[in-house]
Short mmCIF file of C-alpha atoms and ligand atoms in Angstrom, two decimals:
data_model
loop_
_atom_site.label_atom_id
_atom_site.label_comp_id
_atom_site.label_asym_id
_atom_site.label_seq_id
_atom_site.Cartn_x
_atom_site.Cartn_y
_atom_site.Cartn_z
CA UNK A 18 0.00 0.00 0.00
CA UNK A 19 1.18 3.50 -0.76
CA UNK A 20 2.16 5.47 2.30
CA UNK A 21 -0.04 8.34 3.45
CA UNK A 22 2.69 10.55 4.87
CA UNK A 23 2.26 13.25 2.23
CA UNK A 24 -1.47 13.30 2.58
CA UNK A 25 -1.42 13.97 6.32
CA UNK A 26 1.87 15.76 6.72
CA UNK A 27 1.06 18.38 4.10
CA UNK A 28 -2.46 18.78 5.35
CA UNK A 29 -1.23 19.51 8.86
CA UNK A 30 1.42 21.84 7.59
CA UNK A 31 -1.23 23.91 5.89
CA UNK A 32 -3.59 23.93 8.83
CA UNK A 33 -1.00 24.77 11.45
CA UNK A 34 -1.06 28.55 11.40
CA UNK A 35 2.12 30.47 12.03
CA UNK A 36 2.94 31.56 15.54
CA UNK A 37 4.73 34.66 16.77
CA UNK A 38 7.90 32.62 17.08
CA UNK A 39 7.76 31.43 13.46
CA UNK A 40 7.21 34.89 12.15
CA UNK A 41 9.97 36.52 14.17
CA UNK A 42 12.36 33.80 13.04
CA UNK A 43 11.66 34.54 9.39
CA UNK A 44 11.86 38.29 10.01
CA UNK A 45 15.25 37.89 11.68
CA UNK A 46 16.54 36.43 8.42
CA UNK A 47 15.83 39.83 6.81
CA UNK A 48 18.09 41.73 9.22
CA UNK A 49 20.94 43.49 7.53
CA UNK A 50 24.27 41.89 8.33
CA UNK A 51 26.30 45.09 7.94
CA UNK A 52 24.18 47.41 10.09
CA UNK A 53 26.44 48.73 12.83
CA UNK A 54 23.49 49.67 14.98
CA UNK A 55 22.18 47.05 17.41
CA UNK A 56 19.01 45.14 16.53
CA UNK A 57 16.05 46.43 18.54
CA UNK A 58 13.55 43.78 19.58
CA UNK A 59 10.05 45.17 20.02
CA UNK A 60 8.45 42.06 18.58
CA UNK A 61 8.12 39.42 21.24
CA UNK A 62 7.05 39.80 24.81
CA UNK A 63 10.13 38.49 26.56
CA UNK A 64 11.11 41.21 29.01
CA UNK A 65 14.01 39.15 30.36
CA UNK A 66 15.97 40.14 27.25
CA UNK A 67 16.49 43.57 28.88
CA UNK A 68 18.55 43.78 32.06
CA UNK A 69 16.20 46.29 33.72
CA UNK A 70 13.60 43.51 33.76
CA UNK A 71 15.21 41.09 36.16
CA UNK A 72 13.24 38.92 38.53
CA UNK A 73 13.31 39.45 42.29
CA UNK A 74 16.25 37.97 44.28
CA UNK A 75 13.53 36.28 46.37
CA UNK A 76 12.66 34.09 43.37
CA UNK A 77 16.32 33.31 42.63
CA UNK A 78 16.92 32.35 46.28
CA UNK A 79 13.81 30.21 46.38
CA UNK A 80 14.95 28.19 43.34
CA UNK A 81 18.42 27.92 44.83
CA UNK A 82 16.94 26.63 48.10
CA UNK A 83 14.68 24.18 46.29
CA UNK A 84 17.66 22.87 44.33
CA UNK A 85 19.90 22.42 47.39
CA UNK A 86 17.18 20.79 49.47
CA UNK A 87 17.30 17.79 47.10
CA UNK A 88 13.57 17.39 47.79
CA UNK A 89 12.46 18.22 44.28
CA UNK A 90 14.45 15.86 42.09
CA UNK A 91 11.64 13.40 41.51
CA UNK A 92 8.39 13.36 39.52
CA UNK A 93 5.63 15.56 40.87
CA UNK A 94 2.02 14.34 40.89
CA UNK A 95 0.38 15.03 37.51
CA UNK A 96 -1.73 17.93 38.80
CA UNK A 97 1.33 19.45 40.47
CA UNK A 98 2.95 19.38 43.91
CA UNK A 99 0.24 19.82 46.56
CA UNK A 100 2.17 22.66 48.21
CA UNK A 101 2.52 24.45 44.83
CA UNK A 102 -1.21 24.08 44.14
CA UNK A 103 -2.07 25.36 47.63
CA UNK A 104 0.29 28.31 47.21
CA UNK A 105 -1.29 29.33 43.87
CA UNK A 106 -4.79 28.88 45.35
CA UNK A 107 -3.85 31.18 48.24
CA UNK A 108 -2.27 33.76 45.91
CA UNK A 109 -5.39 33.95 43.70
CA UNK A 110 -7.91 33.78 46.55
CA UNK A 111 -6.81 37.09 48.02
CA UNK A 112 -8.50 38.85 45.07
CA UNK A 113 -11.65 36.68 45.02
CA UNK A 114 -14.87 36.76 47.04
CA UNK A 115 -14.39 33.06 47.95
CA UNK A 116 -11.47 30.71 48.61
CA UNK A 117 -9.97 28.47 45.95
CA UNK A 118 -8.61 25.14 47.17
CA UNK A 119 -5.71 22.98 46.10
CA UNK A 120 -8.19 20.93 44.04
CA UNK A 121 -9.04 23.97 41.90
CA UNK A 122 -5.46 24.43 40.67
CA UNK A 123 -3.53 22.47 38.03
CA UNK A 124 0.14 23.30 37.58
CA UNK A 125 1.30 23.48 33.94
CA UNK A 126 4.49 24.11 31.98
CA UNK A 127 3.67 27.80 31.47
CA UNK A 128 0.46 29.33 30.17
CA UNK A 129 1.16 27.98 26.66
CA UNK A 130 0.72 24.48 28.09
CA UNK A 131 -2.40 25.60 29.96
CA UNK A 132 -3.86 26.77 26.62
CA UNK A 133 -3.05 23.42 25.00
CA UNK A 134 -4.56 21.52 27.90
CA UNK A 135 -7.87 23.34 28.18
CA UNK A 136 -8.46 23.46 24.40
CA UNK A 137 -7.70 19.75 24.04
CA UNK A 138 -10.01 18.83 26.89
CA UNK A 139 -12.92 20.83 25.44
CA UNK A 140 -12.58 19.65 21.82
CA UNK A 141 -14.94 17.05 20.34
CA UNK A 142 -15.78 16.49 16.67
CA UNK A 143 -17.74 19.49 15.43
CA UNK A 144 -17.08 21.81 18.36
CA UNK A 145 -16.05 25.45 17.94
CA UNK A 146 -14.50 28.14 20.11
CA UNK A 147 -14.82 31.93 20.11
CA UNK A 148 -11.51 33.80 20.08
CA UNK A 149 -10.71 37.54 20.20
CA UNK A 150 -9.47 39.48 17.16
CA UNK A 151 -6.80 40.76 17.63
CA UNK A 152 -5.61 37.93 19.82
CA UNK A 153 -2.80 35.64 20.82
CA UNK A 154 -2.02 33.27 17.93
CA UNK A 155 -1.22 30.19 20.05
CA UNK A 156 -4.96 29.67 20.46
CA UNK A 157 -5.47 29.52 16.69
CA UNK A 158 -2.39 27.39 16.07
CA UNK A 159 -3.32 24.83 18.70
CA UNK A 160 -6.94 24.72 17.54
CA UNK A 161 -5.74 23.94 14.01
CA UNK A 162 -3.82 20.87 15.23
CA UNK A 163 -6.68 19.41 17.26
CA UNK A 164 -9.43 20.16 14.73
CA UNK A 165 -11.23 22.76 16.85
CA UNK A 166 -13.12 25.25 14.66
CA UNK A 167 -12.24 28.88 15.45
CA UNK A 168 -14.70 31.78 15.18
CA UNK A 169 -13.48 35.32 15.82
CA UNK A 170 -15.26 38.10 17.64
CA UNK A 171 -13.94 41.65 17.45
CA UNK A 172 -12.30 43.75 20.10
CA UNK A 173 -13.33 47.35 19.46
CA UNK A 174 -10.45 49.85 19.32
CA UNK A 175 -12.79 52.84 19.59
CA UNK A 176 -14.13 51.40 22.83
CA UNK A 177 -10.79 50.73 24.48
CA UNK A 178 -10.65 47.28 22.86
CA UNK A 179 -13.71 46.01 24.69
CA UNK A 180 -15.32 42.77 23.49
CA UNK A 181 -18.05 43.17 20.84
CA UNK A 182 -20.59 41.19 22.85
CA UNK A 183 -23.29 41.35 20.16
CA UNK A 184 -20.76 39.74 17.84
CA UNK A 185 -20.15 37.00 20.40
CA UNK A 186 -23.86 36.26 20.65
CA UNK A 187 -24.19 36.16 16.88
CA UNK A 188 -21.30 33.70 16.46
CA UNK A 189 -22.24 31.16 19.10
CA UNK A 190 -24.29 28.07 18.31
CA UNK A 191 -25.04 24.69 19.90
CA UNK A 192 -21.51 23.46 19.20
CA UNK A 193 -19.71 26.40 20.81
CA UNK A 194 -17.78 25.15 23.83
CA UNK A 195 -15.98 28.23 25.11
CA UNK A 196 -14.89 31.81 24.62
CA UNK A 197 -11.51 33.31 25.45
CA UNK A 198 -10.76 36.74 26.88
CA UNK A 199 -7.28 38.09 27.52
CA UNK A 200 -7.15 40.67 30.30
CA UNK A 201 -4.94 42.68 30.72
CA UNK A 202 -4.85 42.56 26.96
CA UNK A 203 -2.20 41.19 24.68
CA UNK A 204 -1.80 42.66 22.06
CA UNK A 205 -3.92 45.72 22.89
CA UNK A 206 -2.67 46.77 26.35
CA UNK A 207 -6.30 47.24 27.45
CA UNK A 208 -7.60 46.61 30.97
CA UNK A 209 -11.31 45.79 31.21
CA UNK A 210 -13.57 47.50 33.73
CA UNK A 211 -15.48 45.55 36.36
CA UNK A 212 -18.73 46.29 34.50
CA UNK A 213 -17.39 45.00 31.19
CA UNK A 214 -16.09 41.81 32.81
CA UNK A 215 -19.49 41.27 34.38
CA UNK A 216 -21.21 41.67 31.00
CA UNK A 217 -18.80 39.14 29.48
CA UNK A 218 -19.55 36.67 32.28
CA UNK A 219 -23.29 37.14 31.83
CA UNK A 220 -22.96 36.58 28.08
CA UNK A 221 -21.04 33.33 28.65
CA UNK A 222 -23.71 32.23 31.10
CA UNK A 223 -26.52 33.01 28.67
CA UNK A 224 -24.74 31.04 25.94
CA UNK A 225 -23.93 28.18 28.31
CA UNK A 226 -20.24 28.13 27.37
CA UNK A 227 -17.00 27.89 29.35
CA UNK A 228 -15.33 31.24 29.97
CA UNK A 229 -11.56 31.00 29.57
CA UNK A 230 -9.74 34.00 31.02
CA UNK A 231 -6.11 34.41 30.01
CA UNK A 232 -4.59 36.33 32.95
CA UNK A 233 -0.96 35.98 32.01
CA UNK A 234 -0.52 39.72 32.81
CA UNK A 235 -2.20 39.38 36.20
CA UNK A 236 -2.14 42.70 38.00
CA UNK A 237 0.31 44.29 35.51
CA UNK A 238 -1.70 47.51 35.15
CA UNK A 239 -0.48 51.06 35.33
CA UNK A 240 -3.19 53.52 34.38
CA UNK A 241 -6.96 53.88 34.55
CA UNK A 242 -8.81 50.68 35.33
CA UNK A 243 -7.82 48.45 38.21
CA UNK A 244 -7.17 44.79 37.41
CA UNK A 245 -10.07 42.50 38.35
CA UNK A 246 -9.67 38.74 37.89
CA UNK A 247 -12.54 37.15 35.96
CA UNK A 248 -12.86 34.59 38.78
CA UNK A 249 -14.73 37.30 40.71
CA UNK A 250 -17.67 36.28 38.51
CA UNK A 251 -17.24 32.54 39.10
CA UNK A 252 -20.66 32.37 40.72
CA UNK A 253 -22.27 33.89 37.60
CA UNK A 254 -20.60 31.36 35.29
CA UNK A 255 -17.66 28.97 35.80
CA UNK A 256 -14.35 30.57 34.89
CA UNK A 257 -11.18 28.78 33.79
CA UNK A 258 -8.29 31.19 34.43
CA UNK A 259 -4.84 30.72 32.95
CA UNK A 260 -1.85 32.14 34.80
CA UNK A 261 1.93 32.00 34.72
CA UNK A 262 5.12 33.18 36.34
CA UNK A 263 6.49 34.13 32.92
CA UNK A 264 5.49 37.77 32.64
CA UNK A 265 4.71 38.85 36.21
CA UNK A 266 7.97 37.46 37.56
CA UNK A 267 9.88 38.09 34.27
CA UNK A 268 11.01 34.46 33.96
CA UNK A 269 9.39 32.92 30.86
CA UNK A 270 12.16 30.32 30.78
CA UNK A 271 11.14 28.80 34.09
CA UNK A 272 8.02 27.29 32.52
CA UNK A 273 5.60 27.40 35.40
CA UNK A 274 1.95 28.24 34.85
CA UNK A 275 -1.44 27.12 36.04
CA UNK A 276 -5.11 26.56 35.33
CA UNK A 277 -7.40 27.82 38.08
CA UNK A 278 -11.04 26.77 38.19
CA UNK A 279 -13.23 29.48 39.72
CA UNK A 280 -16.39 27.49 40.03
CA UNK A 281 -17.98 27.94 43.46
CA UNK A 282 -21.20 26.24 42.26
CA UNK A 283 -19.34 23.10 41.17
CA UNK A 284 -20.64 23.16 37.58
CA UNK A 285 -17.36 22.09 35.93
CA UNK A 286 -17.13 19.21 38.39
CA UNK A 287 -20.75 18.20 37.87
CA UNK A 288 -20.30 17.92 34.09
CA UNK A 289 -16.99 16.07 34.28
CA UNK A 290 -14.75 18.85 32.93
CA UNK A 291 -12.61 18.91 36.08
CA UNK A 292 -12.14 15.14 35.87
CA UNK A 293 -11.21 15.44 32.19
CA UNK A 294 -8.53 18.03 32.97
CA UNK A 295 -7.18 15.72 35.68
CA UNK A 296 -7.01 12.76 33.29
CA UNK A 297 -5.43 14.72 30.45
CA UNK A 298 -2.91 16.18 32.91
CA UNK A 299 -1.80 12.58 33.53
CA UNK A 300 -0.69 12.11 29.93
CA UNK A 301 0.70 15.56 29.11
CA UNK A 302 4.11 17.05 29.91
CA UNK A 303 4.98 18.38 33.38
CA UNK A 304 6.32 21.62 34.69
CA UNK A 305 9.71 20.93 36.31
CA UNK A 306 9.39 19.82 39.93
CA UNK A 307 12.22 22.15 40.94
CA UNK A 308 10.34 25.34 40.10
CA UNK A 309 7.17 23.90 41.62
CA UNK A 310 9.17 23.36 44.80
CA UNK A 311 10.19 27.01 44.82
CA UNK A 312 6.79 28.54 44.10
CA UNK A 313 5.38 28.61 47.67
CA UNK A 314 8.29 30.71 48.86
CA UNK A 315 8.18 32.93 45.74
CA UNK A 316 4.48 33.66 46.16
CA UNK A 317 4.76 34.21 49.87
CA UNK A 318 7.86 36.38 49.94
CA UNK A 319 7.90 38.45 46.72
CA UNK A 320 8.04 42.02 48.05
CA UNK A 321 5.32 44.45 46.99
CA UNK A 322 7.91 46.87 45.64
CA UNK A 323 9.08 44.30 43.07
CA UNK A 324 5.74 44.47 41.30
CA UNK A 325 5.36 48.22 41.83
CA UNK A 326 8.81 48.80 40.32
CA UNK A 327 7.89 46.79 37.23
CA UNK A 328 4.77 48.87 36.97
CA UNK A 329 6.82 52.08 37.10
CA UNK A 330 9.06 50.76 34.29
CA UNK A 331 6.09 49.67 32.19
CA UNK A 332 4.23 52.92 32.74
CA UNK A 333 7.26 54.94 31.62
CA UNK A 334 7.68 52.66 28.64
CA UNK A 335 4.00 52.93 27.69
CA UNK A 336 4.13 56.73 28.04
CA UNK A 337 7.25 56.90 25.87
CA UNK A 338 5.59 54.71 23.28
CA UNK A 339 2.51 56.90 23.28
CA UNK A 340 4.31 60.24 23.02
CA UNK A 341 6.63 58.96 20.28
CA UNK A 342 3.88 57.35 18.23
CA UNK A 343 1.68 60.44 18.19
CA UNK A 344 4.61 62.25 16.56
CA UNK A 345 4.43 59.81 13.64
CA UNK A 346 1.60 60.83 11.30
CA UNK A 347 1.69 57.45 9.55
CA UNK A 348 0.61 55.58 12.69
CA UNK A 349 -2.57 55.90 14.78
CA UNK A 350 -2.68 54.84 18.38
CA UNK A 351 -6.36 54.70 19.32
CA UNK A 352 -5.93 53.72 22.89
CA UNK A 353 -3.14 54.42 25.32
CA UNK A 354 -2.06 51.10 26.83
CA UNK A 355 -3.09 50.64 30.46
CA UNK A 356 -1.59 47.25 31.17
CA UNK A 357 0.39 44.25 29.88
CA UNK A 358 3.40 44.82 27.62
CA UNK A 359 2.26 45.78 24.14
CA UNK A 360 0.08 48.10 22.11
CA UNK A 361 -1.61 48.07 18.69
CA UNK A 362 -1.18 50.90 16.22
CA UNK A 363 -2.95 51.37 12.93
CA UNK A 364 -0.90 51.86 9.80
CA UNK A 365 -1.96 54.68 7.45
CA UNK A 366 -0.88 52.87 4.31
CA UNK A 367 -2.23 55.49 1.92
CA UNK A 368 0.44 57.89 3.19
CA UNK A 369 3.26 55.48 2.40
CA UNK A 370 4.80 54.90 -0.99
CA UNK A 371 5.37 51.37 -2.20
CA UNK A 372 4.59 49.56 1.06
CA UNK A 373 2.13 46.82 0.33
CA UNK A 374 0.74 45.98 3.73
CA UNK A 375 1.67 45.42 7.38
CA UNK A 376 3.74 42.31 6.59
CA UNK A 377 5.72 44.20 3.98
CA UNK A 378 6.16 47.10 6.42
CA UNK A 379 7.59 44.83 9.14
CA UNK A 380 9.91 42.90 6.81
CA UNK A 381 11.29 46.10 5.31
CA UNK A 382 11.64 47.72 8.71
CA UNK A 383 13.74 44.74 9.83
CA UNK A 384 15.83 44.96 6.68
CA UNK A 385 16.34 48.74 6.59
CA UNK A 386 16.31 49.71 10.27
CA UNK A 387 17.13 46.53 12.23
CA UNK A 388 13.94 46.89 14.27
CA UNK A 389 11.61 43.95 14.88
CA UNK A 390 7.89 44.50 15.44
CA UNK A 391 4.91 42.26 14.68
CA UNK A 392 2.49 42.71 11.78
CA UNK A 393 -1.13 42.84 12.93
CA UNK A 394 -2.01 40.14 10.35
CA UNK A 395 -0.30 37.64 12.64
CA UNK A 396 -2.88 38.55 15.29
CA UNK A 397 -5.89 38.79 12.99
CA UNK A 398 -5.79 42.54 12.21
CA UNK A 399 -4.40 43.39 8.82
CA UNK A 400 -2.56 46.69 8.43
CA UNK A 401 -2.07 47.16 12.14
CA UNK A 402 1.21 46.70 14.04
CA UNK A 403 1.94 45.33 17.48
CA UNK A 404 4.71 47.08 19.37
CA UNK A 405 5.99 45.46 22.58
CA UNK A 406 7.19 48.10 25.00
CA UNK A 407 8.76 45.75 27.57
CA UNK A 408 12.19 47.14 26.71
CA UNK A 409 14.58 49.58 28.32
CA UNK A 410 13.71 53.20 27.59
CA UNK A 411 16.80 53.92 25.51
CA UNK A 412 16.13 50.97 23.17
CA UNK A 413 12.46 51.79 22.97
CA UNK A 414 13.14 55.44 22.07
CA UNK A 415 15.75 54.45 19.53
CA UNK A 416 13.45 51.81 18.01
CA UNK A 417 10.60 54.30 17.66
CA UNK A 418 12.93 56.92 16.18
CA UNK A 419 13.99 54.41 13.55
CA UNK A 420 10.36 53.57 12.80
CA UNK A 421 9.69 57.29 12.36
CA UNK A 422 12.67 57.71 10.05
CA UNK A 423 11.55 54.68 8.05
CA UNK A 424 8.03 56.12 7.62
CA UNK A 425 9.27 59.54 6.53
CA UNK A 426 11.65 57.94 4.07
CA UNK A 427 8.75 56.05 2.49
CA UNK A 428 6.31 58.93 2.72
CA UNK A 429 4.32 60.07 -0.30
CA UNK A 430 3.37 63.29 1.44
CA UNK A 431 4.54 66.52 -0.16
CA UNK A 432 6.82 68.21 2.32
C1 PLP B 24 3.11 35.05 26.96
C2 PLP B 24 1.68 34.67 26.84
C3 PLP B 24 1.26 33.34 27.02
C4 PLP B 24 2.24 32.20 27.23
O1 PLP B 24 2.78 32.25 28.51
P1 PLP B 24 3.93 31.22 28.94
O2 PLP B 24 3.77 31.08 30.41
O3 PLP B 24 5.24 31.85 28.61
O4 PLP B 24 3.72 29.93 28.25
C5 PLP B 24 -0.10 33.06 26.94
N1 PLP B 24 -1.02 34.01 26.70
C6 PLP B 24 -0.64 35.32 26.51
C7 PLP B 24 -1.69 36.34 26.23
C8 PLP B 24 0.72 35.68 26.57
O5 PLP B 24 1.07 36.94 26.34
#
């Protein structure tokens, strides 16, 4: 019999959408070899690339202690070390109207793994999921591999990137299993108000779907709205929250995240979803036991001023981004970022000569100016750009100056 490798391999290759990593890798190939200026990375959200974004010594000591104790060299239980689960439950409960328990927490290898886990558990033949546009492309890429149909609802730039809830209602049908919200927002830098979060929760309840809340930027807010975890509305509708150490503690390489089930009425348990997560956790990869061993001390002892200092840095960076971008007539920033680490700007293509679209803009910017940013197409919004501002101020200013110079050089305006 003829082999079927081509049939399935090629099919999967086509379905597996590109991720941020893929795209940045191909853009890096465009970088000019003979540019004496340093490459400026405003493309991915890895703050640890800049020395001003270093984690707290408390976290480094905790990992050191865990390593030397020799207590964390073995396998952890599939759901995670009990003390790690209890520590995360305690950390999240302080912002909730009820207590989470150890049983409500599943430790994962970062939030990326949490995404994979919850999408896999919810997928059955014919099911679909509602995802935000613009969004975080891992959701789309993973859905493509597991055969989960994706339907996009809009985030509205003119309304501070709030969810278009009428759109959500129009998209959902009997086979819709869940919707995803990302708050604080990547890529938009938005922070939803309490009222908007409540309306989202009520919509999910009305549609009878699981509400997945990506809270990777937990509490990383620096202007306007306060951060409210979606779990506050767990008694309206069950909430599956995804969290991680990656961004809040500036250590994406440590690979420790979690799924938290805010479900005080026990609905997820009643319908077997909790059990399904538990079973799938048994067969999927683990977070390293070492970091799990350190997490209780990290969560307990991280000083308040560590987070407030990050917030100061991010606020300054966001302000710099804002004031520089409004100087560039070719770019529109609709909404000043209030949280997370990136912002979306609209490209005024009609003012630029010979630039085809956002992809072309980003590739040529890499080639001519050694600056990396992400095309909005990668996140579902053509002819927009995502700029990550988790960088030191000097690099950020220099990067934005180069973007400005690039735009003026390609301008078709009569000056
Ligand atoms: C960075 C990020 C993730 C992935 O987090 P990891 O813990 O590094 O796997 C997931 N969702 C969003 C919105 C992110 O920005």
